CSV table of C-alpha atoms and ligand atoms in Angstrom, one decimal:
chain,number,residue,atom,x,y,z
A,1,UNK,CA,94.1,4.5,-25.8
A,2,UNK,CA,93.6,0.6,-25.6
A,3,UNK,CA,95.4,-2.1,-23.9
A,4,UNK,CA,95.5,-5.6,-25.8
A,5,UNK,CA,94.1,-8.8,-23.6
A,6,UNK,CA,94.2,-11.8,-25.6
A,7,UNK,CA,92.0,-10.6,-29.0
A,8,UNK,CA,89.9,-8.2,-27.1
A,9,UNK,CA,91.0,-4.9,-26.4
A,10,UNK,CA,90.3,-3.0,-22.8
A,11,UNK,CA,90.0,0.3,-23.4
A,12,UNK,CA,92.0,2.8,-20.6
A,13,UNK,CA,90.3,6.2,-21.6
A,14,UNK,CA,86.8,7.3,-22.4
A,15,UNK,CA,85.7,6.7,-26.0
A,16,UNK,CA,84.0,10.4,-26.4
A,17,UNK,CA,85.9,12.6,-23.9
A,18,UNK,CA,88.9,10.8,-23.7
A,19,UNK,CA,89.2,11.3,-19.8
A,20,UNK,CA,89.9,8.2,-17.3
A,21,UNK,CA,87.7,8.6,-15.0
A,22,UNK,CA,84.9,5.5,-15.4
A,23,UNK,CA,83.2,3.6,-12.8
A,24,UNK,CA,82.2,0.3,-13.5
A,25,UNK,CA,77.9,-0.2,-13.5
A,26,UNK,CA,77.4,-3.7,-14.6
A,27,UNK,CA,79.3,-7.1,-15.5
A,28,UNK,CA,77.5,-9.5,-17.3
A,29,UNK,CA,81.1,-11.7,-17.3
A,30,UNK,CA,81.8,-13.8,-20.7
A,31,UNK,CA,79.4,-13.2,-23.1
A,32,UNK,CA,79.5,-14.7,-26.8
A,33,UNK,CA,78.4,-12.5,-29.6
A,34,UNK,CA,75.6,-11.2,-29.9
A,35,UNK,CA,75.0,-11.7,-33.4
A,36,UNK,CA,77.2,-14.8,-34.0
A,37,UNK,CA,74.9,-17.2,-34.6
A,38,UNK,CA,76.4,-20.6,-35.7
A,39,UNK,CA,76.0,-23.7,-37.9
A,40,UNK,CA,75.4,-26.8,-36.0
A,41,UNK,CA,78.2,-28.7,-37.4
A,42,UNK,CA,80.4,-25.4,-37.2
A,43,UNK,CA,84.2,-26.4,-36.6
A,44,UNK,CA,85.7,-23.6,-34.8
A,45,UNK,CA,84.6,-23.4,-31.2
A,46,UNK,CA,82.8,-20.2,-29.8
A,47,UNK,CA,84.2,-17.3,-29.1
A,48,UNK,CA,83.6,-15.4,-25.6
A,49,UNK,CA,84.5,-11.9,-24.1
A,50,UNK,CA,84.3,-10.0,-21.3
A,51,UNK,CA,81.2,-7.6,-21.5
A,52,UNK,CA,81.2,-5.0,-18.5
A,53,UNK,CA,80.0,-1.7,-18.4
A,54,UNK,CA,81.3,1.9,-17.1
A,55,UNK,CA,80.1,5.5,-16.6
A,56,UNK,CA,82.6,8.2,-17.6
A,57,UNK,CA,82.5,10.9,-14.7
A,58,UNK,CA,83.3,14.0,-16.9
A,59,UNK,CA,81.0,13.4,-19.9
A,60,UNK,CA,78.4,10.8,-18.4
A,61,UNK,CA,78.9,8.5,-21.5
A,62,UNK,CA,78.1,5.2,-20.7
A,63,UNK,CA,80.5,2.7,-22.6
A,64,UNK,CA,81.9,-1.2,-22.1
A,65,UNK,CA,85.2,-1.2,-21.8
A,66,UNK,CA,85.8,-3.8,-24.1
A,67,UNK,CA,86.8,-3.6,-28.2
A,68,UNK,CA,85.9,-6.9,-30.2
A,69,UNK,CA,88.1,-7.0,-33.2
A,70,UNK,CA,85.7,-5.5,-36.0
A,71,UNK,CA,85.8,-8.2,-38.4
A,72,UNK,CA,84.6,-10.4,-35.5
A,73,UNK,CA,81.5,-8.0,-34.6
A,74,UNK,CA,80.7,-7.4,-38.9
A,75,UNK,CA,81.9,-9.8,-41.2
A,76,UNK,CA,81.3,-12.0,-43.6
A,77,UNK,CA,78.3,-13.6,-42.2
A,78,UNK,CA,76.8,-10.5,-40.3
A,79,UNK,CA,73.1,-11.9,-40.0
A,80,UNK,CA,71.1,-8.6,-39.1
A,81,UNK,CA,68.6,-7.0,-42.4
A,82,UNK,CA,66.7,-4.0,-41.3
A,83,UNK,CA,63.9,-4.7,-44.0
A,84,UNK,CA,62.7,-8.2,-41.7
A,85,UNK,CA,60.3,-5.6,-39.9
A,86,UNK,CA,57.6,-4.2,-41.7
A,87,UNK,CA,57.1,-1.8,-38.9
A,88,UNK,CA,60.5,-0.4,-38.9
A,89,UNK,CA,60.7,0.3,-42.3
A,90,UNK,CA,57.6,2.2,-42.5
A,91,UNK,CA,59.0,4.4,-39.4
A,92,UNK,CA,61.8,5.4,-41.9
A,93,UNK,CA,59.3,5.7,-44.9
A,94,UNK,CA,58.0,8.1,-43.3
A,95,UNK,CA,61.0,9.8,-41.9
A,96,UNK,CA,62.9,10.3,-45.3
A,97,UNK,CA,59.3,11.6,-46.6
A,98,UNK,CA,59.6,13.9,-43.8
A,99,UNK,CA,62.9,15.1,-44.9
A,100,UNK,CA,62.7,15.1,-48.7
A,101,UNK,CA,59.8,18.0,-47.5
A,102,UNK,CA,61.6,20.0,-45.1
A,103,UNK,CA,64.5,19.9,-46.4
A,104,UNK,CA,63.4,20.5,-50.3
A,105,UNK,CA,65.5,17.4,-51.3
A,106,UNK,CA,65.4,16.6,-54.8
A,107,UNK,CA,67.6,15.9,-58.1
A,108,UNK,CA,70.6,18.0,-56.8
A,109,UNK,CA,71.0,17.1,-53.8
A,110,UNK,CA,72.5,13.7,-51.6
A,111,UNK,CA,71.8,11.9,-48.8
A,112,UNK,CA,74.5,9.5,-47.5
A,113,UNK,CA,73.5,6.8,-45.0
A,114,UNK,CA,76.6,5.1,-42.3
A,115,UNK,CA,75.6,1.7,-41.7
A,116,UNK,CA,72.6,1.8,-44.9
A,117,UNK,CA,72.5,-2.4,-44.3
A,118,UNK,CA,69.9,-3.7,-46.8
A,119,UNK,CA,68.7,-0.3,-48.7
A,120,UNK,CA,65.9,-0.2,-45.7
A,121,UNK,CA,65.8,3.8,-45.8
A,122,UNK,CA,67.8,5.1,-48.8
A,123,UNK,CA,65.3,3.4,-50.9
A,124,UNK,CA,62.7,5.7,-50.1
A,125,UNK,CA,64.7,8.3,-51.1
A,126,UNK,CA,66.0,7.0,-54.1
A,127,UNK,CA,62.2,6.3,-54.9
A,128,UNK,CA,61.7,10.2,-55.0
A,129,UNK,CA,64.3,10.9,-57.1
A,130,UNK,CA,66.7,12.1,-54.5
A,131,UNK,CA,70.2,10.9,-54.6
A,132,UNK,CA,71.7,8.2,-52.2
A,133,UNK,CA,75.3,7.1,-51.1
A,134,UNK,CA,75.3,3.8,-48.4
A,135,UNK,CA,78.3,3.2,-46.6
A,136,UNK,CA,77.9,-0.6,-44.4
A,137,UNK,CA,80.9,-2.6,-44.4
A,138,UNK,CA,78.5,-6.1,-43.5
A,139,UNK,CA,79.1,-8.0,-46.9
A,140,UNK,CA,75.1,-9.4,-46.8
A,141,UNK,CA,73.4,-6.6,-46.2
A,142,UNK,CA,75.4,-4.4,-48.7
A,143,UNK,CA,75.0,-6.7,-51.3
A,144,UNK,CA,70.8,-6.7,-51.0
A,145,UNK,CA,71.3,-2.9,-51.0
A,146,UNK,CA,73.0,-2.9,-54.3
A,147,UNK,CA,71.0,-5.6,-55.4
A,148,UNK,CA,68.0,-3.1,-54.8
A,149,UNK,CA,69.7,-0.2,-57.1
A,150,UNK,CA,71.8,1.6,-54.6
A,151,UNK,CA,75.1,3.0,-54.8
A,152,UNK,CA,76.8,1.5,-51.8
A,153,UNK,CA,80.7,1.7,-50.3
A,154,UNK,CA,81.6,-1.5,-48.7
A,155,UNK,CA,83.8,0.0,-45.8
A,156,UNK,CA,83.8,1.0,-42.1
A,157,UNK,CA,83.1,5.1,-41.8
A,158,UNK,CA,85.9,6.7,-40.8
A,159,UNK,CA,86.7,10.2,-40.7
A,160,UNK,CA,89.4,9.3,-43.1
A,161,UNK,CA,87.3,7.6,-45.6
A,162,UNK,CA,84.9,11.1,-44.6
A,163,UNK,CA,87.5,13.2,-46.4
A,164,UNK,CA,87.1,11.0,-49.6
A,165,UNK,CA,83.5,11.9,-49.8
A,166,UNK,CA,81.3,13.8,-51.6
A,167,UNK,CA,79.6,16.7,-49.3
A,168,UNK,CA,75.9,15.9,-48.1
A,169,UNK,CA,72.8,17.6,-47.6
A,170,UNK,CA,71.7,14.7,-45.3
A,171,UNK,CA,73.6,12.3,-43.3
A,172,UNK,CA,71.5,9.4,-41.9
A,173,UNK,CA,73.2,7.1,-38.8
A,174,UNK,CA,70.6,5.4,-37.5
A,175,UNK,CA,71.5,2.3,-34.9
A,176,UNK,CA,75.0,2.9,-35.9
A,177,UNK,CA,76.4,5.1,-33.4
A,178,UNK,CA,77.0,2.4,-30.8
A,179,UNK,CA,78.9,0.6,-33.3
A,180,UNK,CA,81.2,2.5,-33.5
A,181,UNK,CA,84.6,2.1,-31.1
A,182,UNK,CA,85.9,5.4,-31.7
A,183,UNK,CA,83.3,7.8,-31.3
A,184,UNK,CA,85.0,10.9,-32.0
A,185,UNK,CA,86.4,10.1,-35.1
A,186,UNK,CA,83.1,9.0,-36.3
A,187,UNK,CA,81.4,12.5,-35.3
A,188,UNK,CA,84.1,14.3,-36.9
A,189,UNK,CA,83.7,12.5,-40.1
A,190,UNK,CA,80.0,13.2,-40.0
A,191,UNK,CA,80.7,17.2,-39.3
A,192,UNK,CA,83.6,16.8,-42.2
A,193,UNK,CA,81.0,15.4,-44.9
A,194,UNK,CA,78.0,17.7,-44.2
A,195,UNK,CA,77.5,20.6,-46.3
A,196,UNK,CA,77.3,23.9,-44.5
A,197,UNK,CA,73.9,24.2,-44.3
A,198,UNK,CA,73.2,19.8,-44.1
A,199,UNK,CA,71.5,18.4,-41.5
A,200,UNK,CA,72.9,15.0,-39.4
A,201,UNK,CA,69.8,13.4,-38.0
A,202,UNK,CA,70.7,9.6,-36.2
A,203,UNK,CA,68.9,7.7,-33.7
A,204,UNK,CA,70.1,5.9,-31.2
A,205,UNK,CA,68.4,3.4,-28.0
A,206,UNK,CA,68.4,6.2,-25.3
A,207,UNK,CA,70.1,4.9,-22.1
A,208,UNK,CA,67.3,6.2,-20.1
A,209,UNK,CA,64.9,3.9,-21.5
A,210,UNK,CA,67.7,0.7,-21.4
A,211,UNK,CA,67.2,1.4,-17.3
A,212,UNK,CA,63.8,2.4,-17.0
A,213,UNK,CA,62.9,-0.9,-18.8
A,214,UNK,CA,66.0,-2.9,-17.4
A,215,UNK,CA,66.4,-3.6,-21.0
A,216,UNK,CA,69.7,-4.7,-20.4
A,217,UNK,CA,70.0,-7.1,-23.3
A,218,UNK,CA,70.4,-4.5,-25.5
A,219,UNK,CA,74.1,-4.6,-23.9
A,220,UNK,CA,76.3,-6.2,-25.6
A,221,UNK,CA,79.7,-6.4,-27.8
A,222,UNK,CA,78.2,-4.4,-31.0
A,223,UNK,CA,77.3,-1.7,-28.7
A,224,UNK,CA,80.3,0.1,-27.5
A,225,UNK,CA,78.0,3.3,-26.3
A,226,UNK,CA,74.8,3.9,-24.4
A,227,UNK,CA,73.4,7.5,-24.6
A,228,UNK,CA,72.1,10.5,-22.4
A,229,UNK,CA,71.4,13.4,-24.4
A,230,UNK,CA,73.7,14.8,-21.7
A,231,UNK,CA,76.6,12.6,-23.6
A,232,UNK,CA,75.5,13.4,-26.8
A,233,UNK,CA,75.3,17.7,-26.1
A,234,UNK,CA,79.3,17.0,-25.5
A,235,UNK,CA,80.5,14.7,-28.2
A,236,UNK,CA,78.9,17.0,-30.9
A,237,UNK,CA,80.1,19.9,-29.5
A,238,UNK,CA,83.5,18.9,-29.6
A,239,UNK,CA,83.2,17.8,-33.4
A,240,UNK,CA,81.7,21.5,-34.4
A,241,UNK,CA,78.4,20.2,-34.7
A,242,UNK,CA,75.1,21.9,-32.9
A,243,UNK,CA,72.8,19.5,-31.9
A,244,UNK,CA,69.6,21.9,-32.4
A,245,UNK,CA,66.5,19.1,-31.9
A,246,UNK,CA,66.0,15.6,-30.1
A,247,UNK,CA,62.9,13.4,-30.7
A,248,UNK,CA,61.9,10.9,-28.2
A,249,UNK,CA,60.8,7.4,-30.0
A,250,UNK,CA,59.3,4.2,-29.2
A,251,UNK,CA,61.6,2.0,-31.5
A,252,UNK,CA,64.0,-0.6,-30.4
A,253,UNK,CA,62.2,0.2,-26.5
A,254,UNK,CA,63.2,4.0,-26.2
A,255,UNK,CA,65.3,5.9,-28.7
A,256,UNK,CA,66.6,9.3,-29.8
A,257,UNK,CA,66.3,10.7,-33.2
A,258,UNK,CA,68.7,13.6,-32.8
A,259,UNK,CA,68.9,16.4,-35.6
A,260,UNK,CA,73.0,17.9,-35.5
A,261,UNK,CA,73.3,21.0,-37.9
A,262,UNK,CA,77.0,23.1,-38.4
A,263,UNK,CA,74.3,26.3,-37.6
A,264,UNK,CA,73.5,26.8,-34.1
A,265,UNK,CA,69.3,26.9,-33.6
A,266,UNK,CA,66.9,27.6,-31.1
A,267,UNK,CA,66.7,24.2,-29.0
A,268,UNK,CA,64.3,23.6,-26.7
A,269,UNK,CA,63.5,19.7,-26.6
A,270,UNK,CA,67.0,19.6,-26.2
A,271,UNK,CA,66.9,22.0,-23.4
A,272,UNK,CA,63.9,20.3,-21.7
A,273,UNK,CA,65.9,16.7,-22.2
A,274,UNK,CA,69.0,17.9,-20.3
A,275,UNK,CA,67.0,19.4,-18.0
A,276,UNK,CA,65.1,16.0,-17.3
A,277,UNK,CA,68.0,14.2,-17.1
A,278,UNK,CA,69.8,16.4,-14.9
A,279,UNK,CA,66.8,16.0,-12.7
A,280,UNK,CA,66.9,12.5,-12.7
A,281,UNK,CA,70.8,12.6,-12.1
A,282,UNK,CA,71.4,10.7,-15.3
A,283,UNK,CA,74.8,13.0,-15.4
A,284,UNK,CA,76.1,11.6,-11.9
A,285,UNK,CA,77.1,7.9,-11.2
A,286,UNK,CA,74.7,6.8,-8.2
A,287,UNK,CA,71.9,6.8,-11.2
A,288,UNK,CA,73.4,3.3,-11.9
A,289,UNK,CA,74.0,2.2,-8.8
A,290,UNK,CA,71.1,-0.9,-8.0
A,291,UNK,CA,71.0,-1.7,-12.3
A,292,UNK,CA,72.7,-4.9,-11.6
A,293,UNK,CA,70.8,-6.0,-9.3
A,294,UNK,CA,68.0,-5.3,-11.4
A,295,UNK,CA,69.3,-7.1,-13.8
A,296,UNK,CA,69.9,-10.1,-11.7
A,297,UNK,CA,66.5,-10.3,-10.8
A,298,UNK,CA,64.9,-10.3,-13.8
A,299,UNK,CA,67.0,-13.0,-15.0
A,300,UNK,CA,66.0,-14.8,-11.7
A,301,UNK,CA,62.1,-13.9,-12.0
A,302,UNK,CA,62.4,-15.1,-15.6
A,303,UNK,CA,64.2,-18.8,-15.2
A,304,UNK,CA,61.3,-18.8,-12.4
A,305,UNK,CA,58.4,-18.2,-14.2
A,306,UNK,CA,59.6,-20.7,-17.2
A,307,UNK,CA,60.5,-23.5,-15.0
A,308,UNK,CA,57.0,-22.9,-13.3
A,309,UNK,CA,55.1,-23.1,-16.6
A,310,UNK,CA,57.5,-25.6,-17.8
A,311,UNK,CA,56.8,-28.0,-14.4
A,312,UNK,CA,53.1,-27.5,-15.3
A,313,UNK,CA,54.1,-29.7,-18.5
A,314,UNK,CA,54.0,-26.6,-21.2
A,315,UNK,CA,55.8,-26.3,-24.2
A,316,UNK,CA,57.9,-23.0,-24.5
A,317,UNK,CA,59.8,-21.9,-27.3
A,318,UNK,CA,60.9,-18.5,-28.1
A,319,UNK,CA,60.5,-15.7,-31.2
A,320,UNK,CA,62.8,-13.4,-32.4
A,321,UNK,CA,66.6,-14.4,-32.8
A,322,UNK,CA,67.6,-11.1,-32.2
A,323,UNK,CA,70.9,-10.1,-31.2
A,324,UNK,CA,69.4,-9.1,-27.5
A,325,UNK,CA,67.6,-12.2,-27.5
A,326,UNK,CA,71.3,-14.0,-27.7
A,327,UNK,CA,72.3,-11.9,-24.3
A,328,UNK,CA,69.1,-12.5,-22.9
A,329,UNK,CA,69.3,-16.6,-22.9
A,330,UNK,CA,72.9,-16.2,-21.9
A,331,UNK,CA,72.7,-13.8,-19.0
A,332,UNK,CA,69.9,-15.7,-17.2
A,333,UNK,CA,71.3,-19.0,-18.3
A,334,UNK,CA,68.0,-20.2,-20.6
A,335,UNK,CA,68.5,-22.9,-23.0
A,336,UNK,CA,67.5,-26.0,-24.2
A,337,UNK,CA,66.0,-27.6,-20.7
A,338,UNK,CA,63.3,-24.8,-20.7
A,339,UNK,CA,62.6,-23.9,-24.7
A,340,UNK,CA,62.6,-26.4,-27.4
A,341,UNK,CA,63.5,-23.9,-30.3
A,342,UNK,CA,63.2,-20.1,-31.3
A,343,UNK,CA,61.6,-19.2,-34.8
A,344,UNK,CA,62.4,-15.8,-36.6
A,345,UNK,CA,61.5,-13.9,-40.1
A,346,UNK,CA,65.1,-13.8,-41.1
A,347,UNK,CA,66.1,-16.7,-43.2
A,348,UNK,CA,69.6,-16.3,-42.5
A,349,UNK,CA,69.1,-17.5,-39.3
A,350,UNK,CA,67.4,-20.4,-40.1
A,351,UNK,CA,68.9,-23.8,-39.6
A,352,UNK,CA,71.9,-21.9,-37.6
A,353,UNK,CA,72.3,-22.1,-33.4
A,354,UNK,CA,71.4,-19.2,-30.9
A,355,UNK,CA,75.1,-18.1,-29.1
A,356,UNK,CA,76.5,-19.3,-26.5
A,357,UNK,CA,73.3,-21.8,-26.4
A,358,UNK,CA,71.9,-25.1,-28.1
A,359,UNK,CA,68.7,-23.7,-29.6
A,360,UNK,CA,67.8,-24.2,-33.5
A,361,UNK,CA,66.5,-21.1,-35.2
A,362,UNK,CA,63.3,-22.3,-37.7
A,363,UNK,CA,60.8,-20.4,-39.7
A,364,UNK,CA,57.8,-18.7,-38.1
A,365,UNK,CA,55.3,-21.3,-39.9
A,366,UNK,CA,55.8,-23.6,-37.3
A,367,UNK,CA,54.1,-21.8,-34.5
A,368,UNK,CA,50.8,-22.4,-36.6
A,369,UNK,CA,51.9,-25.9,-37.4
A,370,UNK,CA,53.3,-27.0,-33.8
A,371,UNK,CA,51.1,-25.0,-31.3
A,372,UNK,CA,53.1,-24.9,-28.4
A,373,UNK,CA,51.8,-23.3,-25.3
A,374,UNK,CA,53.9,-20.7,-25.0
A,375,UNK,CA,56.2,-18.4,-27.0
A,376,UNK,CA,58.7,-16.4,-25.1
A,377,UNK,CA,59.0,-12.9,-27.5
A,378,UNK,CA,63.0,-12.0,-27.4
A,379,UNK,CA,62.4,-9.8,-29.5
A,380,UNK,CA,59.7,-7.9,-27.1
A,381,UNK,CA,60.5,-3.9,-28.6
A,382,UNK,CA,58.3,-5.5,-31.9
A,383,UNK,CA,55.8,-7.5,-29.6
A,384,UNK,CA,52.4,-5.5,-31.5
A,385,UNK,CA,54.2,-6.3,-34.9
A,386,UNK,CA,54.6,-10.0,-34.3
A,387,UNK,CA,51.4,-10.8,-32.0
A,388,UNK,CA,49.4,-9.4,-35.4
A,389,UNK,CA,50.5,-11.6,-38.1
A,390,UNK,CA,50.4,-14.4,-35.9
A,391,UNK,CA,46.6,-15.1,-36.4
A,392,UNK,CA,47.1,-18.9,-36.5
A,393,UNK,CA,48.4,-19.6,-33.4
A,394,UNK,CA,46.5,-19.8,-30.1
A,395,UNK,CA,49.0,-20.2,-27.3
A,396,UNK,CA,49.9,-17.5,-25.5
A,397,UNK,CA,52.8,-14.9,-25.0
A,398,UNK,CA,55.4,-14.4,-22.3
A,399,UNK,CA,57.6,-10.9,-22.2
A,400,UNK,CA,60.9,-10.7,-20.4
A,401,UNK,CA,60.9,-7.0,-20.4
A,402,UNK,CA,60.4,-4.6,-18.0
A,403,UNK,CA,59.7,-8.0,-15.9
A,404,UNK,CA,59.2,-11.5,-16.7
A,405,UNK,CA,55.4,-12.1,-17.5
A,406,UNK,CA,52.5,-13.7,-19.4
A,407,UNK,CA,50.5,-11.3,-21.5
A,408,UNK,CA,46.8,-11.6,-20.9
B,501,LIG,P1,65.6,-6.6,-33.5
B,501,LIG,C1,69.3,-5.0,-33.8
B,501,LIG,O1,69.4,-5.8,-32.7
B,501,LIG,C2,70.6,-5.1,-34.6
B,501,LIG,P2,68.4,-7.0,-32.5
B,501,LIG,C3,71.7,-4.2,-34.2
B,501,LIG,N1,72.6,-4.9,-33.3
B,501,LIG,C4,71.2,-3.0,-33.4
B,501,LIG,O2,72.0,-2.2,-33.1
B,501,LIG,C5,69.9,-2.9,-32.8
B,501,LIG,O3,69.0,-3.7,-33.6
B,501,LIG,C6,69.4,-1.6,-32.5
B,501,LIG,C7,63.0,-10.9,-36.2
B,501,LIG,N2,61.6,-10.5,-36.5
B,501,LIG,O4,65.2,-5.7,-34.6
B,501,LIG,C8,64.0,-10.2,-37.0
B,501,LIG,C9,60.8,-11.5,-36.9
B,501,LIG,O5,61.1,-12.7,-37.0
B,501,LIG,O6,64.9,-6.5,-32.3
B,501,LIG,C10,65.2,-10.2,-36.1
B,501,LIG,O7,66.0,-11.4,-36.3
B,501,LIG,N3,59.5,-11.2,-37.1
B,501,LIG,C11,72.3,-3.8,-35.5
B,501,LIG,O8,68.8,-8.1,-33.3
B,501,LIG,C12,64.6,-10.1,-34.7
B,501,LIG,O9,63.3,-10.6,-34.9
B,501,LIG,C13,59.0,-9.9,-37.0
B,501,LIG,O10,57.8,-9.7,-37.3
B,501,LIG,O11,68.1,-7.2,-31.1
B,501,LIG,C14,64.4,-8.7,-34.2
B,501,LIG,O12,65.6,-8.2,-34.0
B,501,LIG,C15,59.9,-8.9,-36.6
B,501,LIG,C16,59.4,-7.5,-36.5
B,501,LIG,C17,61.2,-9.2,-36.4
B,501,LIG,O13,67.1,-6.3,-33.2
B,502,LIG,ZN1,84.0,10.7,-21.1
């Protein structure tokens, strides 16, 4: 189903339905990776790829047509850990507490977790006695989960490696489904592993949101898939699975938490989503006609507004080296004439380079400590989260997202 191009692949069919029939919605050109950040002294020069986005006519998933070779997207120095916000981790707290109640986990049964990075949500579990498998294939983040006391497989999930697995009462997929090149094969693992009466339940950013918001840096390499429930009522079906609930959530700017069962259910929020969607036309191309040029003004307004703020003589620097951050400064062409550095939680990424741009990732202290006059928040879906432990510093706040502006 893939053509090779130098070490990217360009796929020719649709990753859920496997129809050709896309239309391309966006091109954001060469892009480097999202999460590749670098050493400043790093040898090998950086890698770019193509990054352009389609709409499949006879399933509505939206997809980029281009495959990064895995190990290039997840290995050895894969610098994303879930547990870096506190905010996030108490959303799954409370979601496995949810669970272990409503569906009576306890000694007996398992709950296996695709893409469990650093133990952020099978802890919980494991903290109730329930049993956990993790399944991440990111060398880092597996290791902290281990470290942590869970039982974790080092691998990519496959429906092969599916077969190999003890069945589950649970299976959790949260922010993994866009990983995921062949879509599929991924569901049908997930239908293979479930017990008969188990419960799938995986979020994912919803697509509506990504436009609503013009969130387009959450577009990039990692994420092969952008979803309408529309999309999602399809690829489960075809795996055998029922998709019986959908949860709209605020995380990561707009996502799904979508409940898949082997039992078919009543399903009304899944009704009343498809029927949203349909209204809105989310199922028919011309929704995504005008996103580009969306996207090109905001990276416009933005480059405006710093260079305005940055003519008045202001010092700007930037928070959050988040993976979108990465494809923000790249797609509106931000670097090191407009911010001085960006800070972040994560101490993997300290001391390393942003992609694709010369900006030094440091440690949140020195917003207290340095007082510039203005921090540009990439990472703007955890804006609350970071504005409240910053007590110490007195500048003020600039948001990219859903346009380019300072917060009062
Ligand atoms: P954050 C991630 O994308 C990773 P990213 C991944 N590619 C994915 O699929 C999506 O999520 C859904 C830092 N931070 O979560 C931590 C602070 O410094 O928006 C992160 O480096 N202080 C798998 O990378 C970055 O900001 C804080 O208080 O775009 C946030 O990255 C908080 C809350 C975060 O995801
Ligand atoms: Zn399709």
């Amino acid at each position: 189903m893939t053509t090779t191009v130098n070490t990217h692949e360009v796929i020719t069919a649709c990753r859920a339905c496997g129809a050709d029939d896309r239309v391309e919605v966006l091109s954001l050109g060469d892009m480097p990776l999202a999460d590749g950040l670098r050493a400043p002294d790093a040898a090998e020069p950086e890698r770019r790829f193509p990054l352009t986005v389609d709409f499949c006519r006879a399933c509505s998933l939206v997809q980029i047509q281009e495959n990064v070779p895995a190990d290039l997207l997840f290995g050895e120095d894969y610098p994303y850990y879930s547990s870096f916000s506190d905010a996030w981790v108490e959303h799954c707290r409370e979601n496995a507490l949810e669970l272990i109640d409503t569906r009576s986990l306890g000694a007996n049964s398992l709950v296996t977790e695709l893409a469990c990075n650093d133990g952020y949500f099978l802890r919980h579990f494991a903290e109730h006695g329930v049993p956990v498998l993790g399944i991440d294939p990111a060398p880092g983040p597996a290791a902290a989960a281990r470290a942590a006391g869970l039982d974790v497989r080092e691998e990519f999930f496959t429906d092969a490696l599916a077969a190999e697995l003890p069945r589950a009462d649970v299976v959790l997929g949260n922010n993994v489904l866009a990983h995921v090149p062949d879509l599929s094969g991924f569901v049908a693992g997930i239908a293979r592993m479930l017990k008969d009466d188990g419960v799938a339940m995986i979020e994912v950013p919803y697509m509506r949101d990504l436009v609503e918001k013009c969130a387009f840096d959450t577009i990039y390499h990692e994420h092969h898939c952008y979803f309408s429930v529309s999309a999602l009522d399809r690829l489960f079906a075809a795996a055998g699975l029922f998709l019986n609930e959908v949860r709209r959530l605020p995380t990561h700017g707009g996502s799904l938490r979508l409940y898949a069962e082997k039992r078919q259910g009543p399903r009304p929020t899944v009704d009343r989503l498809l029927d949203e969607e349909r209204e809105l036309g989310m199922d028919r191309a011309a929704y995504y006609e005008g996103f580009g040029e969306r996207v090109r003004d905001l990276c416009r307004d933005l480059v405006a507004l710093l260079s305005r703020l940055k003519g008045e003589g202001a010092r700007i620097v930037a928070y959050g080296a988040a993976a979108k951050g990465a494809m923000l400064l790249n797609a509106a062409g931000v670097g090191p004439d407009l911010l001085e550095f960006v800070v972040d939680r994560n101490v993997h990424k300290h001391g390393l380079l942003m992609p694709g741009v010369e900006l030094l990732v440091r440690d949140t202290v020195v917003l207290a400590e340095e007082q510039p006059d203005y921090v540009l928040l990439l990472a703007w879906n955890h804006a609350p989260e970071i504005i409240a432990q910053q007590t110490e510093y007195h500048g003020r706040y600039v948001v990219p997202v859903p346009r380019p502006e300072v917060l009062a």
